[in-house]
Amino acid sequence: MPSETQVLVLGGGPGGYAAAFAAADLGLAVTLVDDAPNPGGVCLYRGCIPSKTLLHVARLLREAEEAREIGIAFGKPRIDLGKLRDHKQDVVQKLTGGLGQLARQRKITYVQGRGRFIDAHTLAVRKADGSEADVPFGNAIIATGSLPRSLDVLTGFEDLVWDSTAALELREVPKRLLVVGGGYIGVELASVYLALGSEVTLVEVTPGLLPGADPDLVRPLLQRLRGGARLLFETSVVALERQGDGLLATLRGKDGKEESFSCDRLLASVGRAPQTAGIGLEAIGLRPDRQGFLPVDAQRRTRLGHIYAIGDIAGQPMLAHKASYEGRIAAEAIAGLPSAYDPRAIPAVVFTDPEIAWTGLSEQEATAQGIEVQVGRFPWAASGRAASMGRADGLTKIIAERATGRVIGVGISGPGAGELIAEGTLAIEMGAVAEDVARTIHPHPTLSETIMEAAEGVLGHATHYYGR
Ligand code: NAD
């Protein structure tokens, strides 16, 4: 244990490890505390990476099935759940092991244990063997992330109710799965279990999936999911009881209509809450705001000038890449650099099939803010590349400010949307106008052309799409 660390980072997820690595690269002495054997956090151990590994499998299964339509028929897939689980674990182990090595190469002191502030310059760490050690620090970055939210109605049924962590363990493929919540986690994991053979019913309390996304981007996913799953909107679970080895849920829909529904497992995906309890915030006089976030300034400094907060505990959106970005800002601020958190666009990606990605302002946000916009929509039915892949259901749209032509938002729905969206984010960050994007030569035939053509659409003349 170092006598005093210049930068103590509490939490080793994409926020915490990015902060620790950046601080070490800036020449600071860094201690990183997390209770896992290696850095990685929720994202690598039980979030982004395992879910994307399983979503890749879901896509393989679906593509093999759909190949029938173009004359290629495979037999019914045999799924070896044990092997699939091992594969997922291998991916996680390789990546987290790699992060451990990167931490050692940077001479970061990694302490495995649970940390709790005991005063404004000391963190007490309880290690797995029960021993405790104090880490004195000059500056601290809190990056403790978030935990799944639950619902009161689910209490007492924990053995049959999954959160995302349990669902990603892949213990079994339930015959009937009830998914509660149609946000990121709900639609991604519903897609995984649908592909693995579960009968999936999804209930969502709002009128549609993915409440933050523009409805025209969500529509292709909605159509595909409807092909296999039952989707109930403006509906929630109001009561639960045991029925044999499973559950009998009472669902209440629009106008109070109730329905009984039997399922073998229930997945709760109703959001996540910042993890600020149990880390000794009271001992240092920090208190979360009403939404549970720690208030921070542009350098991610809390009210205490030497303690910073980043990632899911520092505000929306709760996304790994936003946390990593904040981590680097906080490390640079500690090193005395004039850095500030001031993004114009943060991309969001839902890794379903089709993928849905958006960045900057959505069309509904722009409208709500009273910005007069011009929207260029390019349906993938007009893209040669999409046609060759049999994916005419996609859509790319560019939202430009009418007065200036400046690109303020980009949205994409289709395979690879998560990869394509980066160009939109760069365009917004660089202050590009629609014409900049339209006059950038894009390779043919690729899906990236849909971005160029959507920008042409803003200008009123897309080559492959004739719109009035
Ligand atoms: P979310 O906020 O995305 O979605 C929760 C959904 O549950 C909402 O649509 C909400 O209306 C609904 N809901 C709430 N209470 C309900 C109820 N009683 N009955 C029915 N529906 C109800 O949250 P999530 O999907 O749990 O994901 C948590 C966080 O994890 C998100 O903030 C997201 O940023 C992050 N995440 C990101 C990705 C990604 O980037 N691809 C993937 C997974 C999770």
CSV table of N, CA and C in Angstrom, one decimal, residues 383-462:
chain,number,residue,atom,x,y,z
A,383,SER,N,-30.8,1.9,-50.7
A,383,SER,CA,-29.3,1.7,-50.6
A,383,SER,C,-29.0,0.4,-51.2
A,384,GLY,N,-28.0,0.4,-52.2
A,384,GLY,CA,-27.6,-0.9,-52.8
A,384,GLY,C,-27.0,-1.8,-51.8
A,385,ARG,N,-26.2,-1.3,-50.9
A,385,ARG,CA,-25.5,-2.2,-49.9
A,385,ARG,C,-26.6,-2.9,-49.0
A,386,ALA,N,-27.6,-2.1,-48.6
A,386,ALA,CA,-28.6,-2.6,-47.7
A,386,ALA,C,-29.4,-3.7,-48.5
A,387,ALA,N,-29.7,-3.4,-49.8
A,387,ALA,CA,-30.4,-4.4,-50.6
A,387,ALA,C,-29.6,-5.7,-50.7
A,388,SER,N,-28.3,-5.6,-50.9
A,388,SER,CA,-27.5,-6.8,-51.0
A,388,SER,C,-27.5,-7.6,-49.8
A,389,MET,N,-27.8,-6.9,-48.6
A,389,MET,CA,-27.8,-7.7,-47.3
A,389,MET,C,-29.2,-8.1,-47.0
A,390,GLY,N,-30.2,-7.7,-47.8
A,390,GLY,CA,-31.6,-8.0,-47.5
A,390,GLY,C,-32.1,-7.2,-46.3
A,391,ARG,N,-31.6,-6.0,-46.2
A,391,ARG,CA,-32.0,-5.2,-45.0
A,391,ARG,C,-32.5,-3.8,-45.5
A,392,ALA,N,-33.6,-3.9,-46.2
A,392,ALA,CA,-34.2,-2.6,-46.7
A,392,ALA,C,-35.0,-1.9,-45.7
A,393,ASP,N,-35.1,-2.5,-44.5
A,393,ASP,CA,-35.9,-1.8,-43.4
A,393,ASP,C,-35.2,-0.7,-42.6
A,394,GLY,N,-33.9,-0.5,-43.0
A,394,GLY,CA,-33.2,0.5,-42.2
A,394,GLY,C,-33.5,2.0,-42.5
A,395,LEU,N,-33.0,2.9,-41.7
A,395,LEU,CA,-33.3,4.3,-41.9
A,395,LEU,C,-32.1,5.1,-41.4
A,396,THR,N,-31.6,6.1,-42.2
A,396,THR,CA,-30.6,7.1,-41.7
A,396,THR,C,-31.2,8.4,-41.8
A,397,LYS,N,-31.1,9.2,-40.7
A,397,LYS,CA,-31.6,10.6,-40.8
A,397,LYS,C,-30.7,11.6,-40.2
A,398,ILE,N,-30.7,12.8,-40.8
A,398,ILE,CA,-29.9,13.8,-40.3
A,398,ILE,C,-30.8,15.0,-39.9
A,399,ILE,N,-30.5,15.5,-38.7
A,399,ILE,CA,-31.3,16.6,-38.3
A,399,ILE,C,-30.4,17.9,-38.3
A,400,ALA,N,-30.8,18.8,-39.1
A,400,ALA,CA,-30.0,20.0,-39.3
A,400,ALA,C,-30.8,21.2,-38.8
A,401,GLU,N,-30.1,22.2,-38.3
A,401,GLU,CA,-30.8,23.4,-37.9
A,401,GLU,C,-31.1,24.2,-39.2
A,402,ARG,N,-32.4,24.6,-39.3
A,402,ARG,CA,-32.9,25.1,-40.6
A,402,ARG,C,-32.1,26.4,-40.9
A,403,ALA,N,-31.9,27.3,-39.9
A,403,ALA,CA,-31.3,28.6,-40.1
A,403,ALA,C,-29.9,28.5,-40.6
A,404,THR,N,-29.1,27.5,-40.2
A,404,THR,CA,-27.7,27.5,-40.5
A,404,THR,C,-27.2,26.3,-41.3
A,405,GLY,N,-28.1,25.3,-41.3
A,405,GLY,CA,-27.7,24.0,-42.0
A,405,GLY,C,-26.8,23.1,-41.1
A,406,ARG,N,-26.5,23.6,-39.9
A,406,ARG,CA,-25.6,22.9,-39.0
A,406,ARG,C,-26.2,21.5,-38.6
A,407,VAL,N,-25.4,20.5,-38.6
A,407,VAL,CA,-25.9,19.2,-38.2
A,407,VAL,C,-26.0,19.2,-36.7
A,408,ILE,N,-27.2,18.9,-36.2
A,408,ILE,CA,-27.3,18.9,-34.7
A,408,ILE,C,-27.7,17.5,-34.2
A,409,GLY,N,-28.1,16.6,-35.1
A,409,GLY,CA,-28.4,15.2,-34.7
A,409,GLY,C,-28.3,14.3,-35.8
A,410,VAL,N,-28.0,13.0,-35.5
A,410,VAL,CA,-28.0,12.0,-36.5
A,410,VAL,C,-28.6,10.7,-35.9
A,411,GLY,N,-29.5,10.0,-36.6
A,411,GLY,CA,-30.1,8.8,-36.1
A,411,GLY,C,-30.0,7.7,-37.2
A,412,ILE,N,-29.7,6.5,-36.8
A,412,ILE,CA,-29.6,5.4,-37.7
A,412,ILE,C,-30.2,4.2,-37.1
A,413,SER,N,-31.0,3.4,-38.0
A,413,SER,CA,-31.5,2.2,-37.6
A,413,SER,C,-31.2,1.2,-38.6
A,414,GLY,N,-30.5,0.1,-38.2
A,414,GLY,CA,-30.1,-0.9,-39.2
A,414,GLY,C,-28.9,-1.6,-38.7
A,415,PRO,N,-28.5,-2.8,-39.3
A,415,PRO,CA,-27.3,-3.5,-38.9
A,415,PRO,C,-26.1,-2.5,-39.0
A,416,GLY,N,-25.2,-2.5,-38.0
A,416,GLY,CA,-24.0,-1.7,-38.1
A,416,GLY,C,-24.3,-0.3,-37.7
A,417,ALA,N,-25.5,0.1,-37.3
A,417,ALA,CA,-25.8,1.5,-36.9
A,417,ALA,C,-24.8,2.0,-35.8
A,418,GLY,N,-24.4,1.1,-34.9
A,418,GLY,CA,-23.5,1.5,-33.8
A,418,GLY,C,-22.2,1.9,-34.3
A,419,GLU,N,-21.7,1.3,-35.4
A,419,GLU,CA,-20.4,1.6,-36.0
A,419,GLU,C,-20.5,2.9,-36.8
A,420,LEU,N,-21.7,3.0,-37.5
A,420,LEU,CA,-21.8,4.2,-38.4
A,420,LEU,C,-22.0,5.5,-37.7
A,421,ILE,N,-22.5,5.4,-36.5
A,421,ILE,CA,-22.9,6.7,-35.8
A,421,ILE,C,-21.8,7.6,-35.5
A,422,ALA,N,-20.6,7.0,-35.4
A,422,ALA,CA,-19.4,7.8,-35.0
A,422,ALA,C,-19.2,9.0,-36.0
A,423,GLU,N,-19.5,8.7,-37.2
A,423,GLU,CA,-19.3,9.8,-38.2
A,423,GLU,C,-20.2,11.0,-37.9
A,424,GLY,N,-21.4,10.7,-37.4
A,424,GLY,CA,-22.4,11.7,-37.0
A,424,GLY,C,-21.9,12.5,-35.9
A,425,THR,N,-21.3,11.8,-34.9
A,425,THR,CA,-20.8,12.5,-33.7
A,425,THR,C,-19.7,13.4,-34.1
A,426,LEU,N,-18.8,12.9,-34.9
A,426,LEU,CA,-17.7,13.8,-35.4
A,426,LEU,C,-18.2,15.0,-36.1
A,427,ALA,N,-19.2,14.8,-37.0
A,427,ALA,CA,-19.7,15.9,-37.7
A,427,ALA,C,-20.3,17.0,-36.8
A,428,ILE,N,-21.0,16.5,-35.7
A,428,ILE,CA,-21.6,17.5,-34.8
A,428,ILE,C,-20.5,18.2,-34.0
A,429,GLU,N,-19.5,17.4,-33.5
A,429,GLU,CA,-18.4,18.0,-32.7
A,429,GLU,C,-17.6,19.0,-33.5
A,430,MET,N,-17.5,18.7,-34.8
A,430,MET,CA,-16.7,19.6,-35.7
A,430,MET,C,-17.5,20.8,-36.2
A,431,GLY,N,-18.8,20.9,-35.9
A,431,GLY,CA,-19.6,22.0,-36.3
A,431,GLY,C,-19.9,21.9,-37.8
A,432,ALA,N,-20.0,20.7,-38.4
A,432,ALA,CA,-20.2,20.5,-39.8
A,432,ALA,C,-21.7,20.9,-40.1
A,433,VAL,N,-21.8,21.5,-41.4
A,433,VAL,CA,-23.1,21.7,-41.9
A,433,VAL,C,-23.5,20.5,-42.8
A,434,ALA,N,-24.8,20.4,-43.1
A,434,ALA,CA,-25.2,19.2,-43.9
A,434,ALA,C,-24.4,19.1,-45.2
A,435,GLU,N,-24.1,20.3,-45.8
A,435,GLU,CA,-23.3,20.2,-47.1
A,435,GLU,C,-21.9,19.6,-46.9
A,436,ASP,N,-21.3,19.8,-45.7
A,436,ASP,CA,-20.0,19.2,-45.5
A,436,ASP,C,-20.1,17.7,-45.6
A,437,VAL,N,-21.1,17.2,-45.0
A,437,VAL,CA,-21.3,15.7,-45.0
A,437,VAL,C,-21.7,15.2,-46.4
A,438,ALA,N,-22.6,16.0,-47.0
A,438,ALA,CA,-23.1,15.6,-48.4
A,438,ALA,C,-21.9,15.6,-49.4
A,439,ARG,N,-21.0,16.5,-49.2
A,439,ARG,CA,-19.9,16.7,-50.2
A,439,ARG,C,-18.6,15.9,-49.8
A,440,THR,N,-18.7,15.1,-48.8
A,440,THR,CA,-17.6,14.2,-48.4
A,440,THR,C,-17.8,12.9,-49.2
A,441,ILE,N,-16.8,12.5,-49.9
A,441,ILE,CA,-16.9,11.3,-50.7
A,441,ILE,C,-16.9,10.1,-49.8
A,442,HIS,N,-18.0,9.3,-49.9
A,442,HIS,CA,-18.2,8.1,-49.1
A,442,HIS,C,-18.0,6.9,-50.0
A,443,PRO,N,-17.4,5.8,-49.5
A,443,PRO,CA,-17.1,4.6,-50.4
A,443,PRO,C,-18.4,3.9,-50.8
A,444,HIS,N,-18.4,3.4,-52.0
A,444,HIS,CA,-19.6,2.7,-52.6
A,444,HIS,C,-19.2,1.3,-52.9
A,445,PRO,N,-20.0,0.3,-52.6
A,445,PRO,CA,-21.3,0.4,-52.0
A,445,PRO,C,-21.2,0.1,-50.5
A,446,THR,N,-21.5,1.1,-49.7
A,446,THR,CA,-21.5,0.9,-48.2
A,446,THR,C,-22.7,1.5,-47.6
A,447,LEU,N,-22.9,1.1,-46.4
A,447,LEU,CA,-24.0,1.7,-45.6
A,447,LEU,C,-23.7,3.1,-45.2
A,448,SER,N,-22.4,3.4,-45.2
A,448,SER,CA,-22.0,4.8,-44.8
A,448,SER,C,-22.5,5.8,-45.7
A,449,GLU,N,-22.8,5.4,-47.0
A,449,GLU,CA,-23.3,6.3,-48.0
A,449,GLU,C,-24.7,6.8,-47.5
A,450,THR,N,-25.4,6.0,-46.7
A,450,THR,CA,-26.7,6.5,-46.3
A,450,THR,C,-26.6,7.8,-45.5
A,451,ILE,N,-25.5,8.0,-44.8
A,451,ILE,CA,-25.3,9.2,-44.1
A,451,ILE,C,-25.1,10.4,-45.0
A,452,MET,N,-24.3,10.2,-46.1
A,452,MET,CA,-24.1,11.2,-47.1
A,452,MET,C,-25.4,11.5,-47.8
A,453,GLU,N,-26.2,10.5,-48.1
A,453,GLU,CA,-27.5,10.7,-48.8
A,453,GLU,C,-28.5,11.4,-47.9
A,454,ALA,N,-28.5,11.1,-46.6
A,454,ALA,CA,-29.4,11.7,-45.7
A,454,ALA,C,-29.0,13.2,-45.7
A,455,ALA,N,-27.7,13.5,-45.7
A,455,ALA,CA,-27.3,14.9,-45.7
A,455,ALA,C,-27.7,15.6,-47.0
A,456,GLU,N,-27.6,14.8,-48.1
A,456,GLU,CA,-28.1,15.4,-49.4
A,456,GLU,C,-29.6,15.6,-49.3
A,457,GLY,N,-30.3,14.8,-48.6
A,457,GLY,CA,-31.7,14.9,-48.4
A,457,GLY,C,-32.0,16.3,-47.7
A,458,VAL,N,-31.2,16.7,-46.7
A,458,VAL,CA,-31.4,18.0,-46.1
A,458,VAL,C,-31.3,19.1,-47.1
A,459,LEU,N,-30.4,18.9,-48.1
A,459,LEU,CA,-30.3,19.9,-49.1
A,459,LEU,C,-31.3,19.8,-50.2
A,460,GLY,N,-32.1,18.7,-50.2
A,460,GLY,CA,-33.2,18.5,-51.2
A,460,GLY,C,-32.8,17.7,-52.4
A,461,HIS,N,-31.7,17.0,-52.4
A,461,HIS,CA,-31.4,16.3,-53.7
A,461,HIS,C,-30.6,15.0,-53.5
A,462,ALA,N,-31.1,14.0,-52.8
A,462,ALA,CA,-30.4,12.8,-52.6
A,462,ALA,C,-30.4,12.0,-53.9
